[in-house]
Tab-separated table of C-alpha atoms in Angstrom:
chain	number	residue	atom	x	y	z
H	1	MET	CA	-22.236	-29.042	-21.959
H	2	GLY	CA	-22.898	-32.738	-22.339
H	3	GLY	CA	-21.761	-35.633	-20.190
H	4	GLN	CA	-20.421	-35.463	-16.650
H	5	PRO	CA	-20.461	-31.979	-15.133
H	6	LYS	CA	-16.959	-30.649	-14.527
H	7	HIS	CA	-15.866	-30.720	-10.936
H	8	ILE	CA	-14.610	-27.500	-9.350
H	9	LEU	CA	-12.962	-27.359	-5.930
H	10	LEU	CA	-13.547	-23.938	-4.410
H	11	VAL	CA	-11.079	-23.111	-1.635
H	12	GLU	CA	-12.235	-20.023	0.265
H	13	ASP	CA	-12.343	-19.245	3.974
H	14	ASP	CA	-14.876	-16.411	3.759
H	15	ARG	CA	-18.338	-17.957	3.933
H	16	PHE	CA	-20.077	-15.215	1.948
H	17	LEU	CA	-17.656	-15.441	-0.927
H	18	ARG	CA	-17.926	-19.209	-0.807
H	19	LYS	CA	-21.703	-19.039	-0.903
H	20	ALA	CA	-21.822	-16.620	-3.843
H	21	ALA	CA	-19.210	-18.380	-5.957
H	22	GLU	CA	-20.645	-21.816	-5.240
H	23	ALA	CA	-24.201	-20.797	-6.183
H	24	THR	CA	-23.006	-19.189	-9.409
H	25	LEU	CA	-20.893	-22.128	-10.483
H	26	ARG	CA	-23.758	-24.543	-9.776
H	27	ARG	CA	-26.108	-22.382	-11.826
H	28	HIS	CA	-23.716	-22.775	-14.695
H	29	GLY	CA	-23.796	-26.533	-14.442
H	30	PHE	CA	-20.613	-27.261	-12.522
H	31	ALA	CA	-20.280	-29.799	-9.744
H	32	VAL	CA	-18.799	-27.843	-6.851
H	33	SER	CA	-17.153	-28.914	-3.636
H	34	THR	CA	-15.829	-26.390	-1.157
H	35	ALA	CA	-12.894	-26.279	1.245
H	36	VAL	CA	-12.615	-23.775	4.083
H	37	ASP	CA	-8.826	-23.772	4.472
H	38	GLY	CA	-5.638	-25.110	2.935
H	39	GLU	CA	-5.560	-28.305	4.937
H	40	ASP	CA	-9.149	-29.124	4.037
H	41	ALA	CA	-8.335	-28.455	0.376
H	42	LEU	CA	-5.358	-30.814	0.285
H	43	GLN	CA	-7.351	-33.575	2.001
H	44	GLN	CA	-10.173	-33.237	-0.502
H	45	VAL	CA	-7.792	-33.352	-3.436
H	46	GLN	CA	-6.345	-36.592	-2.019
H	47	ARG	CA	-9.811	-38.157	-2.086
H	48	GLN	CA	-10.931	-36.856	-5.448
H	49	ILE	CA	-9.048	-35.007	-8.160
H	50	PRO	CA	-11.118	-32.010	-9.322
H	51	ASP	CA	-11.070	-30.648	-12.878
H	52	LEU	CA	-10.125	-27.192	-11.657
H	53	ILE	CA	-9.295	-25.476	-8.374
H	54	LEU	CA	-10.223	-21.942	-7.338
H	55	LEU	CA	-7.735	-21.049	-4.635
H	56	ASP	CA	-7.685	-18.280	-2.054
H	57	LEU	CA	-4.271	-17.222	-0.688
H	58	ILE	CA	-4.729	-15.947	2.855
H	59	MET	CA	-6.348	-18.770	4.776
H	60	PRO	CA	-6.115	-20.491	8.136
H	61	LYS	CA	-3.893	-23.533	8.681
H	62	ILE	CA	-2.134	-23.863	5.327
H	63	GLN	CA	-1.835	-20.752	3.176
H	64	GLY	CA	-2.697	-20.715	-0.496
H	65	PHE	CA	0.882	-20.371	-1.747
H	66	GLU	CA	1.838	-23.496	0.174
H	67	VAL	CA	-1.192	-25.410	-1.136
H	68	LEU	CA	-0.236	-24.390	-4.667
H	69	ARG	CA	3.361	-25.540	-4.170
H	70	LEU	CA	2.289	-28.888	-2.763
H	71	LEU	CA	-0.189	-29.462	-5.582
H	72	LYS	CA	2.437	-28.711	-8.202
H	73	GLN	CA	5.016	-31.002	-6.548
H	74	ASP	CA	2.728	-34.025	-6.621
H	75	PRO	CA	2.586	-35.801	-10.011
H	76	ASP	CA	-1.022	-36.774	-9.287
H	77	THR	CA	-2.198	-33.221	-8.828
H	78	GLN	CA	0.221	-31.043	-10.768
H	79	ARG	CA	-1.927	-31.006	-13.900
H	80	ILE	CA	-5.020	-29.589	-12.218
H	81	PRO	CA	-5.475	-26.000	-13.413
H	82	VAL	CA	-5.452	-23.618	-10.448
H	83	ILE	CA	-6.959	-20.132	-10.614
H	84	VAL	CA	-5.867	-17.947	-7.720
H	85	LEU	CA	-8.552	-15.684	-6.306
H	86	SER	CA	-7.050	-13.335	-3.765
H	87	ASN	CA	-7.337	-9.867	-2.404
H	88	LEU	CA	-3.618	-9.366	-2.349
H	89	GLY	CA	-2.868	-7.413	-5.454
H	90	GLN	CA	0.831	-6.654	-5.201
H	91	GLU	CA	2.705	-7.458	-8.371
H	92	ASN	CA	4.993	-9.870	-6.540
H	93	ASP	CA	2.042	-11.881	-5.224
H	94	VAL	CA	0.756	-12.219	-8.760
H	95	HIS	CA	4.185	-13.184	-10.053
H	96	GLN	CA	4.804	-15.648	-7.278
H	97	ALA	CA	1.468	-17.359	-7.882
H	98	LEU	CA	1.983	-17.589	-11.630
H	99	GLU	CA	5.519	-18.802	-11.131
H	100	CYS	CA	4.244	-21.507	-8.801
H	101	GLY	CA	2.057	-22.722	-11.638
H	102	ALA	CA	-1.303	-20.967	-11.264
H	103	VAL	CA	-3.008	-20.466	-14.646
H	104	ALA	CA	-4.523	-17.134	-13.675
H	105	TYR	CA	-4.692	-14.653	-10.821
H	106	PHE	CA	-7.616	-12.381	-9.990
H	107	ILE	CA	-8.386	-9.878	-7.278
H	108	LYS	CA	-11.777	-10.928	-5.989
H	109	SER	CA	-13.206	-7.474	-5.416
H	110	ASN	CA	-12.317	-6.524	-8.996
H	111	LEU	CA	-13.865	-9.625	-10.547
H	112	SER	CA	-17.538	-10.206	-11.318
H	113	LEU	CA	-19.053	-13.666	-10.915
H	114	GLN	CA	-19.890	-13.598	-14.588
H	115	ALA	CA	-16.230	-13.059	-15.404
H	116	LEU	CA	-15.268	-15.774	-12.933
H	117	VAL	CA	-17.482	-18.259	-14.748
H	118	SER	CA	-15.998	-17.413	-18.124
H	119	HIS	CA	-12.448	-17.769	-16.792
H	120	VAL	CA	-13.348	-21.175	-15.356
H	121	GLN	CA	-14.890	-22.273	-18.645
H	122	GLU	CA	-11.930	-21.018	-20.617
H	123	ASN	CA	-9.420	-22.883	-18.471
H	124	LEU	CA	-11.396	-26.107	-18.654
H	125	LYS	CA	-11.336	-25.975	-22.441
H	126	GLY	CA	-7.614	-26.676	-22.276
H	127	GLY	CA	-8.701	-30.161	-21.269
H	128	THR	CA	-5.984	-31.342	-18.930
H	129	THR	CA	-8.201	-34.064	-17.532
O	1	LEU	CA	36.320	34.243	46.583
O	2	SER	CA	33.309	33.131	48.487
O	3	ARG	CA	31.111	35.159	46.145
O	4	ALA	CA	32.666	33.360	43.181
O	5	GLN	CA	32.070	30.030	44.920
O	6	GLU	CA	28.519	31.061	45.622
O	7	ALA	CA	27.986	31.953	41.951
O	8	LEU	CA	29.495	28.663	40.881
O	9	ARG	CA	27.272	26.712	43.228
O	10	GLU	CA	24.257	28.582	41.978
O	11	SER	CA	25.161	27.903	38.368
O	12	GLU	CA	25.690	24.236	39.156
O	13	SER	CA	22.368	23.874	40.872
O	14	HIS	CA	20.754	25.673	37.956
O	15	SER	CA	22.282	23.168	35.505
O	16	ARG	CA	21.189	20.374	37.806
O	17	LEU	CA	17.653	21.709	37.721
O	18	ILE	CA	17.661	21.794	33.929
O	19	ILE	CA	18.877	18.224	33.769
O	20	GLU	CA	16.401	17.026	36.367
O	21	THR	CA	13.410	18.628	34.705
O	22	ALA	CA	14.335	17.582	31.143
O	23	HIS	CA	11.793	15.520	29.277
O	24	GLU	CA	14.554	13.284	28.072
O	25	ALA	CA	16.547	10.829	30.103
O	26	PHE	CA	20.037	12.123	30.798
O	27	VAL	CA	22.812	9.616	31.402
O	28	ALA	CA	26.511	10.345	31.737
O	29	ILE	CA	29.253	7.721	31.828
O	30	ASP	CA	32.955	7.893	32.419
O	31	ILE	CA	35.697	6.501	30.215
O	32	ASP	CA	35.254	3.029	31.715
O	33	GLY	CA	31.561	2.918	30.937
O	34	VAL	CA	30.475	3.499	34.531
O	35	ILE	CA	27.350	5.590	35.084
O	36	ILE	CA	28.192	8.902	36.741
O	37	ASP	CA	24.974	10.818	36.214
O	38	TRP	CA	21.349	9.753	35.944
O	39	ASN	CA	18.383	12.128	35.990
O	40	ARG	CA	14.797	11.631	37.108
O	41	GLN	CA	13.570	10.849	33.616
O	42	ALA	CA	16.230	8.116	33.364
O	43	GLU	CA	14.804	6.658	36.567
O	44	ASN	CA	11.354	6.530	34.954
O	45	LEU	CA	12.547	5.218	31.630
O	46	PHE	CA	14.827	2.456	32.817
O	47	GLY	CA	13.407	1.643	36.246
O	48	TRP	CA	16.678	2.194	38.148
O	49	PRO	CA	16.685	4.764	40.988
O	50	ARG	CA	19.579	7.193	40.712
O	51	GLN	CA	21.314	5.837	43.804
O	52	GLU	CA	21.384	2.307	42.380
O	53	ALA	CA	22.259	3.334	38.844
O	54	LEU	CA	25.280	5.409	39.798
O	55	GLY	CA	28.398	3.249	39.774
O	56	ARG	CA	26.833	0.519	37.644
O	57	ARG	CA	28.170	-0.315	34.224
O	58	PHE	CA	26.200	1.404	31.479
O	59	ASP	CA	26.155	-1.621	29.138
O	60	ASP	CA	24.889	-4.007	31.842
O	61	THR	CA	22.199	-1.555	32.851
O	62	ILE	CA	20.429	-0.310	29.726
O	63	VAL	CA	22.100	-1.828	26.650
O	64	THR	CA	20.341	-4.895	25.211
O	65	PRO	CA	22.422	-8.070	24.792
O	66	GLN	CA	22.171	-7.601	21.004
O	67	GLY	CA	23.500	-4.073	21.329
O	68	HIS	CA	26.565	-4.969	23.422
O	69	GLN	CA	28.938	-5.740	20.614
O	70	ALA	CA	28.048	-2.632	18.632
O	71	GLN	CA	28.432	-0.536	21.736
O	72	ILE	CA	31.870	-1.959	22.541
O	73	GLU	CA	33.057	-1.522	18.971
O	74	GLY	CA	31.773	2.048	18.777
O	75	TYR	CA	33.470	2.827	22.040
O	76	GLN	CA	36.816	1.372	21.009
O	77	HIS	CA	36.572	3.078	17.661
O	78	PHE	CA	36.154	6.356	19.465
O	79	LEU	CA	39.072	5.733	21.834
O	80	SER	CA	41.435	4.952	18.965
O	81	THR	CA	40.305	7.585	16.462
O	82	GLY	CA	38.482	10.213	18.433
O	83	GLU	CA	35.508	9.762	16.115
O	84	GLY	CA	32.324	8.059	16.951
O	85	MET	CA	29.640	6.554	14.835
O	86	VAL	CA	27.002	7.520	17.299
O	87	LEU	CA	28.448	10.814	18.363
O	88	ASP	CA	26.785	14.032	17.331
O	89	HIS	CA	23.843	12.495	15.599
O	90	ARG	CA	20.599	10.860	16.465
O	91	LEU	CA	20.654	7.137	16.716
O	92	GLU	CA	17.787	4.690	17.046
O	93	VAL	CA	18.576	1.648	19.152
O	94	MET	CA	16.847	-0.807	21.442
O	95	ALA	CA	17.241	-0.197	25.168
O	96	LYS	CA	16.520	-2.361	28.180
O	97	HIS	CA	14.331	-1.661	31.224
O	98	ARG	CA	15.283	-2.992	34.653
O	99	GLN	CA	12.494	-5.565	34.324
O	100	GLY	CA	14.035	-6.870	31.098
O	101	ARG	CA	11.501	-5.287	28.753
O	102	GLN	CA	13.125	-3.897	25.586
O	103	PHE	CA	11.990	-0.773	23.795
O	104	PRO	CA	13.218	1.522	21.010
O	105	VAL	CA	14.943	4.768	21.975
O	106	GLU	CA	16.534	7.636	20.170
O	107	LEU	CA	19.761	8.894	21.663
O	108	THR	CA	22.405	11.482	21.109
O	109	ILE	CA	25.785	11.046	22.740
O	110	TRP	CA	28.636	13.448	22.824
O	111	PRO	CA	32.013	13.237	24.477
O	112	ILE	CA	33.391	15.844	26.844
O	113	GLN	CA	37.118	15.973	27.291
O	114	LEU	CA	38.301	16.388	30.881
O	115	GLY	CA	42.095	16.711	30.767
O	116	GLN	CA	43.384	13.277	29.741
O	117	THR	CA	40.082	11.549	30.032
O	118	TYR	CA	36.581	11.725	28.667
O	119	ARG	CA	33.064	11.525	29.855
O	120	PHE	CA	30.093	10.852	27.626
O	121	ASN	CA	26.760	12.586	27.967
O	122	ALA	CA	23.671	11.027	26.464
O	123	PHE	CA	20.136	12.267	26.052
O	124	ILE	CA	17.753	9.409	25.487
O	125	HIS	CA	14.046	9.250	24.782
O	126	ASP	CA	11.529	6.529	24.280
O	127	ILE	CA	10.267	6.298	20.677
O	128	SER	CA	7.945	3.302	21.146
O	129	GLU	CA	4.923	5.356	20.168
O	130	ARG	CA	6.497	6.725	17.022
O	131	LYS	CA	7.687	3.280	15.970
O	132	GLN	CA	4.224	1.945	16.581
O	133	ALA	CA	2.682	4.671	14.442
O	134	GLU	CA	5.104	3.968	11.588
O	135	GLN	CA	4.285	0.295	11.792
O	136	MET	CA	0.571	1.028	11.878
O	137	LYS	CA	0.835	3.147	8.766
O	138	SER	CA	2.430	0.384	6.773
O	139	ASP	CA	0.151	-2.248	8.288
O	140	PHE	CA	-2.810	-0.151	7.275
O	141	VAL	CA	-2.047	-0.652	3.622
O	142	SER	CA	-2.093	-4.412	3.888
O	143	PHE	CA	-5.124	-4.113	6.121
O	144	VAL	CA	-6.918	-2.196	3.395
O	145	THR	CA	-5.836	-4.691	0.789
O	146	HIS	CA	-7.105	-7.744	2.474
O	147	GLN	CA	-9.516	-6.831	5.232
O	148	LEU	CA	-11.524	-4.311	3.242
O	149	ARG	CA	-11.495	-6.094	-0.065
O	150	THR	CA	-12.836	-9.365	1.274
O	151	PRO	CA	-16.183	-8.050	2.566
O	152	LEU	CA	-16.381	-5.767	-0.453
O	153	ALA	CA	-16.070	-8.748	-2.748
O	154	GLY	CA	-18.784	-10.454	-0.657
O	155	ILE	CA	-21.139	-7.514	-1.170
O	156	LYS	CA	-20.331	-7.307	-4.861
O	157	TRP	CA	-20.806	-11.004	-5.520
O	158	LEU	CA	-23.968	-11.481	-3.484
O	159	LEU	CA	-25.568	-8.433	-5.106
O	160	GLU	CA	-24.664	-9.794	-8.505
O	161	LEU	CA	-26.275	-13.071	-7.529
O	162	ALA	CA	-29.384	-11.266	-6.269
O	163	SER	CA	-29.671	-9.262	-9.473
O	164	GLU	CA	-29.946	-12.498	-11.425
O	165	GLU	CA	-33.111	-13.542	-9.616
O	166	GLU	CA	-35.805	-13.630	-12.250
O	167	ALA	CA	-39.009	-12.969	-10.334
O	168	LEU	CA	-37.725	-9.740	-8.814
O	169	PRO	CA	-40.203	-6.822	-8.690
O	170	GLU	CA	-39.090	-3.567	-10.292
O	171	ALA	CA	-38.352	-1.603	-7.103
O	172	PRO	CA	-36.046	-4.124	-5.393
O	173	ARG	CA	-34.368	-4.709	-8.729
O	174	SER	CA	-33.473	-1.038	-8.973
O	175	TYR	CA	-32.301	-0.983	-5.342
O	176	ILE	CA	-29.996	-3.878	-6.047
O	177	GLN	CA	-28.680	-2.132	-9.143
O	178	ASP	CA	-27.960	1.029	-7.146
O	179	ALA	CA	-26.273	-0.979	-4.410
O	180	ARG	CA	-24.071	-2.651	-7.016
O	181	GLU	CA	-22.996	0.714	-8.360
O	182	SER	CA	-22.219	1.918	-4.845
O	183	ALA	CA	-20.172	-1.194	-4.150
O	184	ASP	CA	-18.197	-0.719	-7.362
O	185	ARG	CA	-17.524	2.885	-6.448
O	186	LEU	CA	-16.250	1.848	-3.058
O	187	ILE	CA	-14.041	-0.818	-4.596
O	188	LYS	CA	-12.583	1.723	-7.013
O	189	LEU	CA	-11.910	4.077	-4.118
O	190	VAL	CA	-10.079	1.373	-2.186
O	191	ASN	CA	-8.046	0.514	-5.282
O	192	ASP	CA	-7.129	4.160	-5.882
O	193	LEU	CA	-6.121	4.717	-2.261
O	194	LEU	CA	-4.014	1.604	-2.331
O	195	ASP	CA	-2.278	2.596	-5.573
O	196	ILE	CA	-1.631	6.086	-4.245
O	197	SER	CA	-0.241	4.854	-0.972
O	198	ARG	CA	2.091	2.461	-2.761
O	199	LEU	CA	3.206	5.024	-5.336
O	200	GLU	CA	3.831	7.561	-2.572
O	201	ARG	CA	5.935	5.151	-0.586
O	202	GLY	CA	7.815	3.982	-3.661
O	203	LYS	CA	6.491	0.492	-3.036
O	204	PHE	CA	4.866	0.072	-6.434
O	205	ASN	CA	6.524	-2.568	-8.546
O	206	ILE	CA	6.343	-0.996	-11.945
O	207	LEU	CA	6.365	-3.423	-14.850
O	208	PRO	CA	7.828	-1.504	-17.770
O	209	GLU	CA	7.169	-2.880	-21.226
O	210	ALA	CA	6.916	-1.613	-24.779
O	211	VAL	CA	3.496	-0.005	-25.110
O	212	ASN	CA	1.931	1.456	-28.237
O	213	LEU	CA	0.099	4.536	-26.953
O	214	GLY	CA	-2.107	4.717	-30.056
O	215	GLU	CA	-3.420	1.205	-29.522
O	216	LEU	CA	-3.837	1.860	-25.832
O	217	THR	CA	-5.873	4.985	-26.617
O	218	HIS	CA	-8.147	2.949	-28.873
O	219	SER	CA	-8.665	0.253	-26.284
O	220	VAL	CA	-9.516	2.842	-23.605
O	221	LEU	CA	-11.905	4.470	-26.062
O	222	ALA	CA	-13.607	1.139	-26.680
O	223	GLU	CA	-13.916	0.560	-22.947
O	224	VAL	CA	-15.637	3.857	-22.201
O	225	SER	CA	-17.737	4.145	-25.329
O	226	PRO	CA	-20.860	2.536	-23.767
O	227	LEU	CA	-20.744	5.199	-21.049
O	228	ALA	CA	-20.193	7.966	-23.617
O	229	ARG	CA	-23.119	6.701	-25.689
O	230	GLN	CA	-25.300	6.671	-22.604
O	231	LYS	CA	-24.660	10.385	-22.191
O	232	GLY	CA	-25.032	11.060	-25.903
O	233	HIS	CA	-21.423	12.224	-26.264
O	234	GLN	CA	-19.480	12.073	-29.455
O	235	LEU	CA	-16.146	10.515	-28.533
O	236	LEU	CA	-13.377	10.253	-31.100
O	237	CYS	CA	-9.669	10.329	-31.867
O	238	THR	CA	-8.893	13.314	-34.095
O	239	ARG	CA	-5.179	12.764	-34.470
O	240	LEU	CA	-2.981	9.761	-33.882
O	241	ASP	CA	0.642	10.250	-34.917
O	242	GLU	CA	2.825	7.286	-35.610
O	243	ILE	CA	4.789	6.909	-32.368
O	244	PRO	CA	7.440	4.372	-31.482
O	245	ALA	CA	6.542	2.079	-28.597
O	246	MET	CA	7.065	3.679	-25.185
O	247	ILE	CA	8.619	1.845	-22.270
O	248	VAL	CA	5.957	2.287	-19.588
O	249	ASP	CA	3.718	0.225	-17.342
O	250	ARG	CA	0.704	-0.689	-19.452
O	251	GLN	CA	-1.759	-0.952	-16.567
O	252	LEU	CA	-0.715	2.361	-15.095
O	253	MET	CA	-0.871	4.179	-18.426
O	254	ARG	CA	-4.270	2.687	-19.032
O	255	GLN	CA	-5.337	4.082	-15.683
O	256	VAL	CA	-4.056	7.548	-16.623
O	257	MET	CA	-6.036	7.618	-19.871
O	258	LEU	CA	-9.110	6.056	-18.302
O	259	ASN	CA	-9.159	8.657	-15.545
O	260	LEU	CA	-8.819	11.539	-17.978
O	261	VAL	CA	-11.439	10.180	-20.369
O	262	SER	CA	-13.966	9.411	-17.647
O	263	ASN	CA	-13.498	12.908	-16.245
O	264	ALA	CA	-14.248	14.372	-19.673
O	265	ILE	CA	-17.389	12.250	-19.897
O	266	LYS	CA	-18.501	13.126	-16.370
O	267	TYR	CA	-17.992	16.867	-16.556
O	268	THR	CA	-19.544	17.402	-19.965
O	269	ALA	CA	-23.311	17.890	-20.268
O	270	SER	CA	-25.166	15.318	-22.394
O	271	GLY	CA	-24.583	15.516	-26.111
O	272	GLY	CA	-21.060	16.894	-25.797
O	273	GLU	CA	-17.994	16.458	-27.939
O	274	ILE	CA	-14.850	14.798	-26.665
O	275	SER	CA	-11.764	14.291	-28.775
O	276	MET	CA	-8.363	12.771	-28.173
O	277	GLN	CA	-5.059	13.501	-29.828
O	278	LEU	CA	-1.705	11.820	-29.769
O	279	CYS	CA	1.117	13.912	-31.213
O	280	ARG	CA	4.821	13.593	-31.520
O	281	MET	CA	6.648	16.811	-30.610
O	282	GLY	CA	10.393	16.459	-30.958
O	283	ALA	CA	11.682	14.274	-28.153
O	284	THR	CA	8.344	14.069	-26.380
O	285	VAL	CA	4.969	12.548	-26.960
O	286	GLN	CA	1.917	14.596	-26.147
O	287	TRP	CA	-1.447	13.045	-25.441
O	288	SER	CA	-4.452	15.266	-24.927
O	289	ILE	CA	-8.182	15.164	-24.496
O	290	THR	CA	-10.514	18.070	-25.174
O	291	ASP	CA	-14.099	18.239	-24.017
O	292	SER	CA	-16.961	20.705	-24.392
O	293	GLY	CA	-17.788	20.526	-20.696
O	294	ILE	CA	-18.106	22.952	-17.790
O	295	GLY	CA	-14.462	23.982	-17.865
O	296	ILE	CA	-12.241	24.758	-14.923
O	297	PRO	CA	-11.880	28.156	-13.235
O	298	LYS	CA	-8.380	29.631	-13.500
O	299	ALA	CA	-7.865	29.546	-9.732
O	300	ALA	CA	-8.644	25.844	-9.567
O	301	GLN	CA	-6.372	24.818	-12.432
O	302	ALA	CA	-3.179	25.045	-10.420
O	303	ARG	CA	-4.554	22.960	-7.579
O	304	LEU	CA	-6.390	20.392	-9.681
O	305	PHE	CA	-3.690	17.751	-9.362
O	306	GLU	CA	-3.431	17.959	-5.572
O	307	LYS	CA	-4.622	15.089	-3.440
O	308	PHE	CA	-8.308	15.376	-2.442
O	309	TYR	CA	-8.708	18.706	-4.252
O	310	ARG	CA	-11.956	19.265	-6.128
O	311	ALA	CA	-12.884	22.342	-8.125
O	312	GLU	CA	-15.923	24.247	-6.853
O	313	ASN	CA	-17.888	24.044	-10.077
O	314	GLY	CA	-17.179	20.327	-10.332
O	315	LEU	CA	-18.989	19.702	-7.068
O	316	THR	CA	-22.265	20.980	-8.455
O	317	VAL	CA	-22.178	18.626	-11.430
O	318	GLU	CA	-20.792	15.464	-9.992
O	319	THR	CA	-20.917	14.650	-6.316
O	320	GLU	CA	-19.247	11.302	-6.534
O	321	GLY	CA	-15.675	12.415	-7.171
O	322	THR	CA	-13.038	11.784	-4.553
O	323	GLY	CA	-10.338	14.191	-5.630
O	324	LEU	CA	-7.964	11.272	-6.063
O	325	GLY	CA	-8.121	10.619	-9.811
O	326	LEU	CA	-5.998	13.483	-11.097
O	327	TYR	CA	-3.563	13.143	-8.213
O	328	LEU	CA	-3.073	9.525	-9.189
O	329	VAL	CA	-2.605	10.566	-12.821
O	330	ARG	CA	0.142	12.964	-11.762
O	331	LEU	CA	1.842	10.391	-9.542
O	332	ILE	CA	1.847	7.793	-12.312
O	333	LEU	CA	3.154	10.145	-15.006
O	334	GLY	CA	5.854	11.286	-12.608
O	335	GLN	CA	7.105	7.710	-12.508
O	336	PHE	CA	7.895	7.889	-16.221
O	337	GLY	CA	9.268	11.413	-16.341
O	338	GLY	CA	6.005	12.800	-17.665
O	339	ARG	CA	4.027	15.948	-16.906
O	340	VAL	CA	0.303	16.696	-16.848
O	341	TRP	CA	-1.607	19.957	-16.917
O	342	CYS	CA	-4.845	21.459	-18.088
O	343	GLU	CA	-5.903	24.390	-20.252
O	344	SER	CA	-9.397	25.691	-19.788
O	345	GLU	CA	-11.751	28.581	-19.403
O	346	GLU	CA	-14.755	28.227	-17.189
O	347	GLY	CA	-17.816	27.266	-19.221
O	348	LYS	CA	-15.821	26.690	-22.389
O	349	GLY	CA	-14.612	23.137	-22.030
O	350	ALA	CA	-11.225	21.885	-20.973
O	351	THR	CA	-8.166	20.245	-22.451
O	352	PHE	CA	-6.025	17.918	-20.375
O	353	LEU	CA	-2.579	17.222	-21.731
O	354	PHE	CA	0.269	15.030	-20.712
O	355	THR	CA	3.719	14.574	-22.148
O	356	LEU	CA	6.156	11.701	-21.868
O	357	PRO	CA	9.766	11.677	-22.979
O	358	LEU	CA	10.322	9.433	-25.988
O	359	THR	CA	12.338	6.411	-24.973
O	360	GLU	CA	14.282	5.525	-28.099
């Protein structure tokens, strides 16, 4: 990976998950910023547009589905690829997220960090930035 | 005459006693909706002493504002037709306590004709606890989904991170590896329980699509082959008929095959032979897997697909099983009109077979 490191915004309210995912992404050469809830996430996106967002669904203040909808409504942010990382695994949650414009949906407990990194890399290759 | 009166009085006081000692609230109203009887349990349930309740209107006393309209309509319907929606069967409604608190009750009402007029008798009991239990059961599923999976993902991810540390001595490295396996087992258990609970309640959104069972078999085989190699098993497909695509849920069918194949691997001693077949038999498709493992005693075969059941001889080989895998297999196949069973003799291997109707 040459040039500027890609910037990932990690939105996750659980501090252990945040810690693990952040450390892994940094190890793989990404620039990572973290948000602890939906409101925090939207404010950070206003300040700086990340190359990709990892988004939790059940969070304090503004829930993930709402964050996703707002991001996709705004012309400035609608092109940012969003990967949903949730522990809700009902088919309708998955459908709803994909319909709202998420590029992928994973259940955290079923996903390894290694797999997370490759999904991030894969979705950055699309090169929407 | 006085003896007859005496007997009548005795019978009345006996009935009174039954009503007063009933576990259910007993309320009687006249044709105008005025309370004419009210037992002790009604006093407890609704907070109105008998003396105050008698003569009050029933709807103002225990019917919730939301229930008024329905109550009036039901009542008028009865007066005009002689039939009641609530009569003669159990009905769940919200009731109102004197203090304004609302709570769910189950009631049965029946009319008693007295010459030209009627009275209505109702037995009522509080079902708050039952409602709470029902709610808890369904809440539990979402609780499991989110509240258990989040810390599990934390354990899984942090252990993965720890295992990548380079300067780790051998012993801690192996502890971390074991902990990772335990975490994965726990995650699989949570997933299975969740799937089962949703399949049992009919809450599983099945996504039917055209699936080629032959290809699916190959992809499952590829997925488990590292594990089979580890145990020195020979794992192969011995027959794969040409079968039209089946309309099933790909993920669920994958789970069925994966469960059956991993069982064969688990319950076969190292260096065994495991083979899979896919055959077309008239209007059904039959998939089977045969292993050279420990086999299943006759007595256990019938119960093998029950929830939590584990065969005795299985326990000695593999202590990690939960008794959920084959139950899940049966539940899933049931969704697509399929059937699963096993043929085996103890010590001589086992064959697990399932059939699905061809969907042409």
